[in-house]
Amino acid sequence: RVYFAGCQRAVDLMDEIIYHNILHMQLRFCDADQFGHVNNSVYFQYYDTAKIHYMKTVCPQMDKKYAIVVVHIDADFLSQLHTDEHVAVQTAVIHIGKKSFTLQQRLINLESKEVKCTVKTVMVAYDLELNKSVELLPGWVNAMCKYEGRDLRA
């Protein structure tokens, strides 16, 4: 754990996670204020884009009958982001349950390797016809474990 000056809470370093999925992000003029600071709410758009990239890479066989929906997000904004920076979102699945899995993502500066923000997101499998959550399909679970190089099941 690392304690930041003036901050009472500890932040876990995510160095032990191996991120196999990396998506370079293009920062847009509309993402920032007049000082070139990227608005914190825009980070979630970057993370969503990277979630789609991850799922298309790892589970390209996804069916139109099922969706994966966000049920919880926990974000830590660690450093300001400016529009002149070159950044990427790194994504890894860190846990798989019966109906849900947890993604760990971080936004990093590609030159300095500084972590700008980290996000932990719980995603749930959802049956669009039945309109309810369902167990993760075995093919998805197997594909995620294989991609991450380890068994992530609880």
Short mmCIF file of C-alpha atoms in Angstrom, two decimals:
data_model
loop_
_atom_site.label_atom_id
_atom_site.label_comp_id
_atom_site.label_asym_id
_atom_site.label_seq_id
_atom_site.Cartn_x
_atom_site.Cartn_y
_atom_site.Cartn_z
CA ARG A 1 0.00 0.00 0.00
CA VAL A 2 1.10 3.53 -0.75
CA TYR A 3 -0.11 6.57 1.17
CA PHE A 4 -0.31 9.82 -0.75
CA ALA A 5 0.48 13.07 1.04
CA GLY A 6 -2.65 14.63 2.49
CA CYS A 7 -4.69 11.50 1.85
CA GLN A 8 -6.00 9.37 4.71
CA ARG A 9 -6.71 6.27 2.66
CA ALA A 10 -4.30 3.75 1.26
CA VAL A 11 -4.14 2.91 -2.44
CA ASP A 12 -3.08 -0.58 -3.48
CA LEU A 13 -0.47 -0.67 -6.24
CA MET A 14 -1.55 -2.83 -9.16
CA ASP A 15 1.96 -3.86 -10.17
CA GLU A 16 1.26 -7.52 -9.44
CA ILE A 17 -1.42 -7.65 -12.16
CA ILE A 18 -0.22 -8.54 -15.62
CA TYR A 19 -2.14 -6.54 -18.22
CA HIS A 20 -2.31 -8.48 -21.48
CA ASN A 21 -4.88 -6.11 -23.00
CA ILE A 22 -3.73 -2.58 -23.82
CA LEU A 23 -5.70 -0.05 -25.85
CA HIS A 24 -4.11 3.24 -26.90
CA MET A 25 -6.54 6.13 -26.49
CA GLN A 26 -6.87 9.24 -28.64
CA LEU A 27 -7.65 12.22 -26.45
CA ARG A 28 -10.13 14.62 -28.02
CA PHE A 29 -10.44 18.40 -27.84
CA CYS A 30 -13.92 18.05 -26.30
CA ASP A 31 -12.52 15.89 -23.44
CA ALA A 32 -10.89 18.87 -21.74
CA ASP A 33 -11.51 22.29 -20.25
CA GLN A 34 -9.83 25.51 -21.46
CA PHE A 35 -6.69 24.61 -19.46
CA GLY A 36 -6.22 21.26 -21.21
CA HIS A 37 -7.25 19.17 -18.19
CA VAL A 38 -9.28 16.09 -19.13
CA ASN A 39 -12.55 15.96 -17.19
CA ASN A 40 -12.73 13.01 -14.76
CA SER A 41 -16.10 11.92 -16.18
CA VAL A 42 -14.45 11.31 -19.58
CA TYR A 43 -12.19 8.63 -18.11
CA PHE A 44 -15.21 6.31 -17.95
CA GLN A 45 -15.66 6.63 -21.73
CA TYR A 46 -12.06 5.48 -22.16
CA TYR A 47 -12.65 2.55 -19.80
CA ASP A 48 -15.86 1.56 -21.61
CA THR A 49 -14.06 1.60 -24.97
CA ALA A 50 -11.36 -0.62 -23.49
CA LYS A 51 -13.98 -3.02 -22.02
CA ILE A 52 -15.45 -3.49 -25.50
CA HIS A 53 -11.96 -4.05 -26.92
CA TYR A 54 -11.21 -6.64 -24.23
CA MET A 55 -14.43 -8.59 -24.79
CA LYS A 56 -14.06 -8.56 -28.59
CA THR A 57 -10.49 -9.78 -28.23
CA VAL A 58 -11.14 -12.47 -25.62
CA CYS A 59 -14.72 -13.57 -26.36
CA PRO A 60 -15.37 -12.87 -30.06
CA GLN A 61 -18.06 -15.57 -30.06
CA MET A 62 -20.40 -13.48 -27.88
CA ASP A 63 -24.05 -14.10 -28.69
CA LYS A 64 -26.69 -11.41 -29.38
CA LYS A 65 -28.90 -13.10 -26.76
CA TYR A 66 -26.56 -12.11 -23.93
CA ALA A 67 -25.03 -8.90 -22.70
CA ILE A 68 -22.53 -7.99 -20.06
CA VAL A 69 -23.59 -5.09 -17.86
CA VAL A 70 -21.80 -2.96 -15.28
CA VAL A 71 -23.15 -3.34 -11.74
CA HIS A 72 -20.40 -1.62 -9.73
CA ILE A 73 -17.51 0.75 -10.43
CA ASP A 74 -14.84 1.91 -7.99
CA ALA A 75 -12.45 4.58 -9.32
CA ASP A 76 -9.34 6.25 -7.91
CA PHE A 77 -8.17 9.39 -9.71
CA LEU A 78 -4.45 9.61 -8.97
CA SER A 79 -3.11 12.36 -11.22
CA GLN A 80 -4.33 15.00 -13.67
CA LEU A 81 -4.50 14.09 -17.33
CA HIS A 82 -3.79 16.66 -20.05
CA THR A 83 -4.77 16.52 -23.71
CA ASP A 84 -1.15 16.56 -24.89
CA GLU A 85 -0.37 13.23 -23.18
CA HIS A 86 -0.19 9.85 -24.92
CA VAL A 87 -2.16 7.34 -22.87
CA ALA A 88 -3.49 3.80 -22.92
CA VAL A 89 -5.99 1.78 -20.93
CA GLN A 90 -4.71 -1.51 -19.57
CA THR A 91 -7.37 -4.12 -18.78
CA ALA A 92 -7.29 -7.44 -16.92
CA VAL A 93 -9.91 -9.76 -15.45
CA ILE A 94 -8.89 -10.42 -11.85
CA HIS A 95 -11.80 -12.54 -10.55
CA ILE A 96 -14.60 -14.68 -11.96
CA GLY A 97 -17.70 -15.71 -10.00
CA LYS A 98 -20.85 -17.60 -11.07
CA LYS A 99 -22.71 -14.63 -12.61
CA SER A 100 -20.08 -11.89 -12.51
CA PHE A 101 -16.46 -11.08 -13.13
CA THR A 102 -14.24 -8.22 -12.00
CA LEU A 103 -12.14 -6.10 -14.35
CA GLN A 104 -9.16 -4.10 -13.16
CA GLN A 105 -8.26 -1.23 -15.48
CA ARG A 106 -5.79 1.60 -15.34
CA LEU A 107 -5.11 4.63 -17.49
CA ILE A 108 -1.37 5.19 -17.95
CA ASN A 109 0.85 7.75 -19.59
CA LEU A 110 2.78 5.80 -22.22
CA GLU A 111 5.98 7.86 -21.92
CA SER A 112 6.33 8.23 -18.15
CA LYS A 113 4.35 5.06 -17.22
CA GLU A 114 2.56 7.15 -14.60
CA VAL A 115 -0.80 5.69 -13.59
CA LYS A 116 -3.42 8.42 -13.91
CA CYS A 117 -6.45 6.51 -12.68
CA THR A 118 -7.44 2.97 -11.65
CA VAL A 119 -10.88 1.41 -11.90
CA LYS A 120 -12.30 -1.85 -10.61
CA THR A 121 -15.56 -2.84 -12.32
CA VAL A 122 -17.93 -5.71 -11.57
CA MET A 123 -19.68 -6.97 -14.70
CA VAL A 124 -22.68 -9.34 -14.79
CA ALA A 125 -23.91 -11.66 -17.54
CA TYR A 126 -27.42 -10.70 -18.61
CA ASP A 127 -29.98 -12.60 -20.71
CA LEU A 128 -31.68 -10.05 -22.98
CA GLU A 129 -34.67 -12.32 -23.71
CA LEU A 130 -35.34 -13.27 -20.08
CA ASN A 131 -34.42 -9.77 -18.86
CA LYS A 132 -32.38 -11.04 -15.91
CA SER A 133 -28.85 -11.90 -14.84
CA VAL A 134 -27.61 -15.39 -15.63
CA GLU A 135 -24.53 -17.50 -14.96
CA LEU A 136 -21.52 -16.68 -17.09
CA LEU A 137 -21.31 -18.93 -20.12
CA PRO A 138 -18.60 -21.59 -19.73
CA GLY A 139 -17.03 -20.51 -23.04
CA TRP A 140 -16.59 -16.96 -21.71
CA VAL A 141 -15.09 -18.19 -18.43
CA ASN A 142 -12.67 -20.52 -20.20
CA ALA A 143 -11.65 -17.82 -22.70
CA MET A 144 -10.96 -15.27 -19.94
CA CYS A 145 -8.93 -17.74 -17.87
CA LYS A 146 -6.93 -18.78 -20.91
CA TYR A 147 -6.28 -15.17 -21.97
CA GLU A 148 -5.21 -14.14 -18.46
CA GLY A 149 -3.04 -17.25 -18.12
CA ARG A 150 -4.57 -18.53 -14.89
CA ASP A 151 -7.75 -19.84 -13.29
CA LEU A 152 -9.69 -16.83 -12.01
CA ARG A 153 -12.73 -18.68 -10.67
CA ALA A 154 -13.71 -18.20 -7.06
#
